[in-house]
Amino acid sequence: MSVLNRTLSVIPSIPGLHWLSPAAPSLPSRETLAGYLDAQRLARSAAHEVASLVRPGWTEKQAASLLDTYLYDCGVRSFFHKSFAWFGDRTRFRGISKVTQFAPSPRVLRESEVFILDVAPILKGFICDIGYSSCAGENLEFQKAQTVLAEIRDAIPSLFCEGATGKTICDSVDGLIQSAGYDAVHHLYPFSVLGHRVHQGVSEQGSFSLLGFGWQSYWEFLSRGLLGQLLNQDYRGKLDGLWAIEPHLGAKDFGIKFEEILVVERGQARWLAGPME
């Protein structure tokens, strides 16, 4: 049985819960985009601030905990998922074969190692999800990979043209990564996703979570149609709406990624904001 079938087999049948057939996305208003932008700015601020504090000797658990604390202090009460932090070779998901192994670990950061921070707060009902890569010291290979990642970011909006599918988009991004001499690490995410939809009007009540994801996360995906929420090579639905896009490239001993919101409307796409410095 495939991973997808195993996942779907444990989902209960609830009247009115159309977890398989995707709901049609609505195009965002100016006010809606402002809400997403505020959420993304806060998430970026948290990642940037914590990244500036991370030092060799820290553990992934310490960095992730500080990210959550920063966001709680800024008024966040719920998360699409709790904060992740990956250090060194874990940034390219080496040794990760189970979903539980994505969670922050006691892995200690060493000098000149790459690290990734991934945060997903819910702010005033708006889901946000961002990823940020940095390095604990000088690392020329990291800088080279960052240049490639910036070029991929520039190329992505043009891939969401009329007639595009999940396969054409994912194949193009994979091609850019592989032609530069890297591996496409995002295929190691559950369902091999390059991205997922984000939504507004999400409850900020309750703290129950499973594998780091709040109950709101599961409900938003299942109630709106699971297969319509995930951008991978199998996606064939409409592209209009907002997506958290997260290309992840892998070098020999590390991986780097970014994640941010892409706005897609009628065959045209643009990033919600400029690149994170």
GROMACS .gro file of C-alpha atoms in nm:
model
  277
    1MET     CA    1   0.000   0.000   0.000
    2SER     CA    2   0.138   0.344  -0.093
    3VAL     CA    3   0.206   0.620   0.159
    4LEU     CA    4  -0.091   0.812   0.014
    5ASN     CA    5  -0.327   0.517   0.048
    6ARG     CA    6  -0.209   0.443   0.401
    7THR     CA    7  -0.272   0.807   0.494
    8LEU     CA    8  -0.616   0.821   0.336
    9SER     CA    9  -0.718   0.488   0.490
   10VAL     CA   10  -0.706   0.630   0.843
   11ILE     CA   11  -0.905   0.944   0.764
   12PRO     CA   12  -1.258   0.913   0.903
   13SER     CA   13  -1.565   0.961   0.688
   14ILE     CA   14  -1.732   1.277   0.813
   15PRO     CA   15  -2.044   1.420   0.646
   16GLY     CA   16  -1.959   1.740   0.461
   17LEU     CA   17  -1.585   1.669   0.475
   18HIS     CA   18  -1.471   1.656   0.112
   19TRP     CA   19  -1.115   1.552   0.185
   20LEU     CA   20  -1.048   1.406  -0.161
   21SER     CA   21  -1.218   1.642  -0.407
   22PRO     CA   22  -1.054   1.986  -0.401
   23ALA     CA   23  -1.267   2.291  -0.336
   24ALA     CA   24  -1.234   2.574  -0.587
   25PRO     CA   25  -0.998   2.842  -0.452
   26SER     CA   26  -1.115   3.203  -0.437
   27LEU     CA   27  -0.901   3.487  -0.565
   28PRO     CA   28  -0.773   3.707  -0.279
   29SER     CA   29  -0.885   4.067  -0.225
   30ARG     CA   30  -0.645   4.348  -0.145
   31GLU     CA   31  -0.743   4.326   0.223
   32THR     CA   32  -0.686   3.952   0.222
   33LEU     CA   33  -0.339   3.989   0.073
   34ALA     CA   34  -0.257   4.244   0.343
   35GLY     CA   35  -0.344   3.986   0.609
   36TYR     CA   36  -0.116   3.727   0.452
   37LEU     CA   37   0.159   3.985   0.418
   38ASP     CA   38   0.140   4.072   0.787
   39ALA     CA   39   0.162   3.703   0.878
   40GLN     CA   40   0.457   3.645   0.646
   41ARG     CA   41   0.640   3.954   0.775
   42LEU     CA   42   0.604   3.830   1.131
   43ALA     CA   43   0.725   3.481   1.039
   44ARG     CA   44   1.023   3.626   0.853
   45SER     CA   45   1.104   3.852   1.144
   46ALA     CA   46   1.108   3.554   1.380
   47ALA     CA   47   1.334   3.350   1.153
   48HIS     CA   48   1.571   3.639   1.089
   49GLU     CA   49   1.600   3.729   1.458
   50VAL     CA   50   1.657   3.373   1.576
   51ALA     CA   51   1.904   3.304   1.294
   52SER     CA   52   2.110   3.601   1.413
   53LEU     CA   53   2.129   3.443   1.759
   54VAL     CA   54   2.204   3.082   1.665
   55ARG     CA   55   2.560   2.979   1.747
   56PRO     CA   56   2.765   2.657   1.731
   57GLY     CA   57   2.667   2.445   2.030
   58TRP     CA   58   2.296   2.513   1.998
   59THR     CA   59   2.060   2.224   1.937
   60GLU     CA   60   1.775   2.209   1.687
   61LYS     CA   61   1.533   2.188   1.978
   62GLN     CA   62   1.669   2.511   2.129
   63ALA     CA   63   1.636   2.702   1.802
   64ALA     CA   64   1.284   2.574   1.733
   65SER     CA   65   1.171   2.652   2.087
   66LEU     CA   66   1.302   3.008   2.061
   67LEU     CA   67   1.116   3.054   1.732
   68ASP     CA   68   0.790   2.947   1.895
   69THR     CA   69   0.855   3.170   2.196
   70TYR     CA   70   0.923   3.471   1.972
   71LEU     CA   71   0.595   3.416   1.790
   72TYR     CA   72   0.398   3.362   2.113
   73ASP     CA   73   0.542   3.688   2.245
   74CYS     CA   74   0.417   3.861   1.928
   75GLY     CA   75   0.061   3.744   1.987
   76VAL     CA   76   0.051   3.417   1.793
   77ARG     CA   77  -0.166   3.154   1.960
   78SER     CA   78  -0.181   2.877   1.700
   79PHE     CA   79   0.039   2.732   1.431
   80PHE     CA   80  -0.008   2.560   1.098
   81HIS     CA   81   0.286   2.364   1.232
   82LYS     CA   82   0.522   2.425   1.521
   83SER     CA   83   0.866   2.555   1.427
   84PHE     CA   84   1.125   2.329   1.269
   85ALA     CA   85   1.503   2.363   1.280
   86TRP     CA   86   1.749   2.144   1.092
   87PHE     CA   87   2.128   2.156   1.131
   88GLY     CA   88   2.417   2.032   0.919
   89ASP     CA   89   2.353   1.716   0.718
   90ARG     CA   90   1.996   1.705   0.849
   91THR     CA   91   1.926   2.010   0.629
   92ARG     CA   92   1.933   1.773   0.331
   93PHE     CA   93   1.723   1.523   0.532
   94ARG     CA   94   2.003   1.271   0.560
   95GLY     CA   95   1.897   0.993   0.795
   96ILE     CA   96   1.532   1.100   0.789
   97SER     CA   97   1.306   0.814   0.685
   98LYS     CA   98   1.004   0.862   0.914
   99VAL     CA   99   0.773   1.161   0.954
  100THR     CA  100   0.862   1.184   1.324
  101GLN     CA  101   1.230   1.236   1.235
  102PHE     CA  102   1.155   1.575   1.080
  103ALA     CA  103   1.094   1.708   1.433
  104PRO     CA  104   1.364   1.921   1.598
  105SER     CA  105   1.631   1.695   1.747
  106PRO     CA  106   1.920   1.722   1.996
  107ARG     CA  107   2.155   1.760   1.695
  108VAL     CA  108   2.420   2.021   1.784
  109LEU     CA  109   2.525   2.289   1.536
  110ARG     CA  110   2.895   2.302   1.449
  111GLU     CA  111   3.112   2.585   1.317
  112SER     CA  112   3.044   2.677   0.951
  113GLU     CA  113   2.745   2.442   0.928
  114VAL     CA  114   2.428   2.531   0.740
  115PHE     CA  115   2.096   2.545   0.922
  116ILE     CA  116   1.732   2.587   0.816
  117LEU     CA  117   1.449   2.745   1.015
  118ASP     CA  118   1.087   2.680   0.911
  119VAL     CA  119   0.800   2.858   1.086
  120ALA     CA  120   0.424   2.859   1.022
  121PRO     CA  121   0.222   3.085   1.252
  122ILE     CA  122  -0.149   3.159   1.220
  123LEU     CA  123  -0.194   3.534   1.262
  124LYS     CA  124  -0.546   3.679   1.283
  125GLY     CA  125  -0.678   3.377   1.097
  126PHE     CA  126  -0.418   3.381   0.818
  127ILE     CA  127  -0.192   3.077   0.769
  128CYS     CA  128   0.167   3.157   0.683
  129ASP     CA  129   0.460   2.921   0.620
  130ILE     CA  130   0.817   3.035   0.553
  131GLY     CA  131   1.159   2.877   0.537
  132TYR     CA  132   1.496   3.046   0.586
  133SER     CA  133   1.849   2.911   0.537
  134SER     CA  134   2.160   3.047   0.704
  135CYS     CA  135   2.509   2.942   0.812
  136ALA     CA  136   2.709   2.948   1.136
  137GLY     CA  137   3.019   3.112   0.990
  138GLU     CA  138   3.188   3.128   0.651
  139ASN     CA  139   3.093   2.860   0.401
  140LEU     CA  140   3.163   2.917   0.032
  141GLU     CA  141   2.956   2.618  -0.077
  142PHE     CA  142   2.656   2.760   0.108
  143GLN     CA  143   2.697   3.096  -0.065
  144LYS     CA  144   2.716   2.923  -0.404
  145ALA     CA  145   2.399   2.727  -0.332
  146GLN     CA  146   2.221   3.045  -0.218
  147THR     CA  147   2.296   3.204  -0.556
  148VAL     CA  148   2.138   2.907  -0.735
  149LEU     CA  149   1.835   2.920  -0.504
  150ALA     CA  150   1.788   3.292  -0.579
  151GLU     CA  151   1.788   3.216  -0.953
  152ILE     CA  152   1.527   2.946  -0.900
  153ARG     CA  153   1.313   3.190  -0.703
  154ASP     CA  154   1.326   3.436  -0.994
  155ALA     CA  155   1.221   3.164  -1.239
  156ILE     CA  156   0.929   3.014  -1.048
  157PRO     CA  157   0.651   3.272  -1.118
  158SER     CA  158   0.679   3.221  -1.494
  159LEU     CA  159   0.619   2.846  -1.448
  160PHE     CA  160   0.260   2.908  -1.330
  161CYS     CA  161   0.135   2.998  -1.676
  162GLU     CA  162  -0.194   2.903  -1.840
  163GLY     CA  163  -0.205   2.528  -1.894
  164ALA     CA  164   0.063   2.451  -1.638
  165THR     CA  165   0.021   2.145  -1.418
  166GLY     CA  166   0.188   2.022  -1.105
  167LYS     CA  167   0.406   1.799  -1.320
  168THR     CA  168   0.526   2.073  -1.556
  169ILE     CA  169   0.605   2.303  -1.263
  170CYS     CA  170   0.779   2.040  -1.052
  171ASP     CA  171   0.975   1.901  -1.348
  172SER     CA  172   1.097   2.251  -1.436
  173VAL     CA  173   1.209   2.327  -1.080
  174ASP     CA  174   1.378   1.986  -1.054
  175GLY     CA  175   1.555   2.053  -1.381
  176LEU     CA  176   1.690   2.387  -1.261
  177ILE     CA  177   1.817   2.228  -0.940
  178GLN     CA  178   1.974   1.927  -1.109
  179SER     CA  179   2.134   2.126  -1.392
  180ALA     CA  180   2.316   2.327  -1.124
  181GLY     CA  181   2.453   2.005  -0.975
  182TYR     CA  182   2.220   1.962  -0.676
  183ASP     CA  183   1.953   1.717  -0.563
  184ALA     CA  184   1.583   1.808  -0.535
  185VAL     CA  185   1.538   1.740  -0.163
  186HIS     CA  186   1.172   1.848  -0.153
  187HIS     CA  187   1.087   1.503  -0.295
  188LEU     CA  188   1.166   1.369   0.053
  189TYR     CA  189   0.879   1.566   0.208
  190PRO     CA  190   0.555   1.374   0.267
  191PHE     CA  191   0.371   1.346  -0.068
  192SER     CA  192   0.684   1.487  -0.244
  193VAL     CA  193   0.542   1.838  -0.226
  194LEU     CA  194   0.697   2.146  -0.380
  195GLY     CA  195   0.435   2.357  -0.201
  196HIS     CA  196   0.089   2.370  -0.047
  197ARG     CA  197  -0.203   2.611  -0.034
  198VAL     CA  198  -0.247   2.863   0.248
  199HIS     CA  199  -0.583   2.988   0.375
  200GLN     CA  200  -0.753   3.259   0.576
  201GLY     CA  201  -1.032   3.240   0.832
  202VAL     CA  202  -0.851   2.975   1.033
  203SER     CA  203  -0.938   2.923   1.400
  204GLU     CA  204  -0.670   3.033   1.645
  205GLN     CA  205  -0.820   2.842   1.935
  206GLY     CA  206  -0.685   2.522   2.082
  207SER     CA  207  -0.337   2.382   2.117
  208PHE     CA  208  -0.382   2.016   2.024
  209SER     CA  209  -0.117   1.904   1.778
  210LEU     CA  210  -0.001   1.583   1.613
  211LEU     CA  211   0.355   1.552   1.479
  212GLY     CA  212   0.394   1.926   1.525
  213PHE     CA  213   0.088   2.017   1.318
  214GLY     CA  214  -0.213   2.178   1.485
  215TRP     CA  215  -0.563   2.038   1.442
  216GLN     CA  216  -0.639   2.346   1.232
  217SER     CA  217  -0.384   2.226   0.975
  218TYR     CA  218  -0.548   1.889   0.926
  219TRP     CA  219  -0.896   2.041   0.915
  220GLU     CA  220  -0.800   2.307   0.660
  221PHE     CA  221  -0.648   2.051   0.428
  222LEU     CA  222  -0.911   1.780   0.466
  223SER     CA  223  -1.220   2.003   0.461
  224ARG     CA  224  -1.100   2.182   0.147
  225GLY     CA  225  -0.991   1.868  -0.036
  226LEU     CA  226  -0.657   1.711   0.050
  227LEU     CA  227  -0.540   1.652  -0.307
  228GLY     CA  228  -0.621   2.011  -0.401
  229GLN     CA  229  -0.395   2.149  -0.129
  230LEU     CA  230  -0.065   1.987  -0.229
  231LEU     CA  231   0.151   2.095  -0.523
  232ASN     CA  232   0.341   1.794  -0.651
  233GLN     CA  233   0.376   1.606  -0.978
  234ASP     CA  234   0.028   1.457  -0.941
  235TYR     CA  235  -0.154   1.791  -0.906
  236ARG     CA  236  -0.392   1.861  -1.195
  237GLY     CA  237  -0.630   2.123  -1.052
  238LYS     CA  238  -0.660   2.497  -1.087
  239LEU     CA  239  -0.354   2.696  -0.982
  240ASP     CA  240  -0.532   3.019  -0.887
  241GLY     CA  241  -0.492   3.113  -0.523
  242LEU     CA  242  -0.208   3.137  -0.273
  243TRP     CA  243   0.066   2.879  -0.234
  244ALA     CA  244   0.353   2.836   0.010
  245ILE     CA  245   0.630   2.729  -0.230
  246GLU     CA  246   0.941   2.557  -0.090
  247PRO     CA  247   1.209   2.440  -0.334
  248HIS     CA  248   1.478   2.256  -0.142
  249LEU     CA  249   1.813   2.177  -0.300
  250GLY     CA  250   2.075   1.941  -0.162
  251ALA     CA  251   2.453   1.960  -0.185
  252LYS     CA  252   2.686   1.684  -0.064
  253ASP     CA  253   2.670   1.766   0.308
  254PHE     CA  254   2.385   2.015   0.342
  255GLY     CA  255   2.062   2.140   0.195
  256ILE     CA  256   1.906   2.485   0.167
  257LYS     CA  257   1.557   2.607   0.093
  258PHE     CA  258   1.331   2.905   0.102
  259GLU     CA  259   0.957   2.905   0.154
  260GLU     CA  260   0.723   3.195   0.094
  261ILE     CA  261   0.382   3.281  -0.046
  262LEU     CA  262   0.320   3.292  -0.420
  263VAL     CA  263   0.005   3.464  -0.553
  264VAL     CA  264  -0.142   3.303  -0.867
  265GLU     CA  265  -0.423   3.468  -1.065
  266ARG     CA  266  -0.542   3.374  -1.416
  267GLY     CA  267  -0.216   3.233  -1.547
  268GLN     CA  268   0.008   3.491  -1.384
  269ALA     CA  269   0.205   3.459  -1.062
  270ARG     CA  270   0.404   3.686  -0.834
  271TRP     CA  271   0.567   3.660  -0.496
  272LEU     CA  272   0.371   3.824  -0.217
  273ALA     CA  273   0.683   4.013  -0.110
  274GLY     CA  274   1.045   4.060  -0.209
  275PRO     CA  275   1.315   3.807  -0.118
  276MET     CA  276   1.416   3.769   0.246
  277GLU     CA  277   1.766   3.903   0.304
   0.00000   0.00000   0.00000
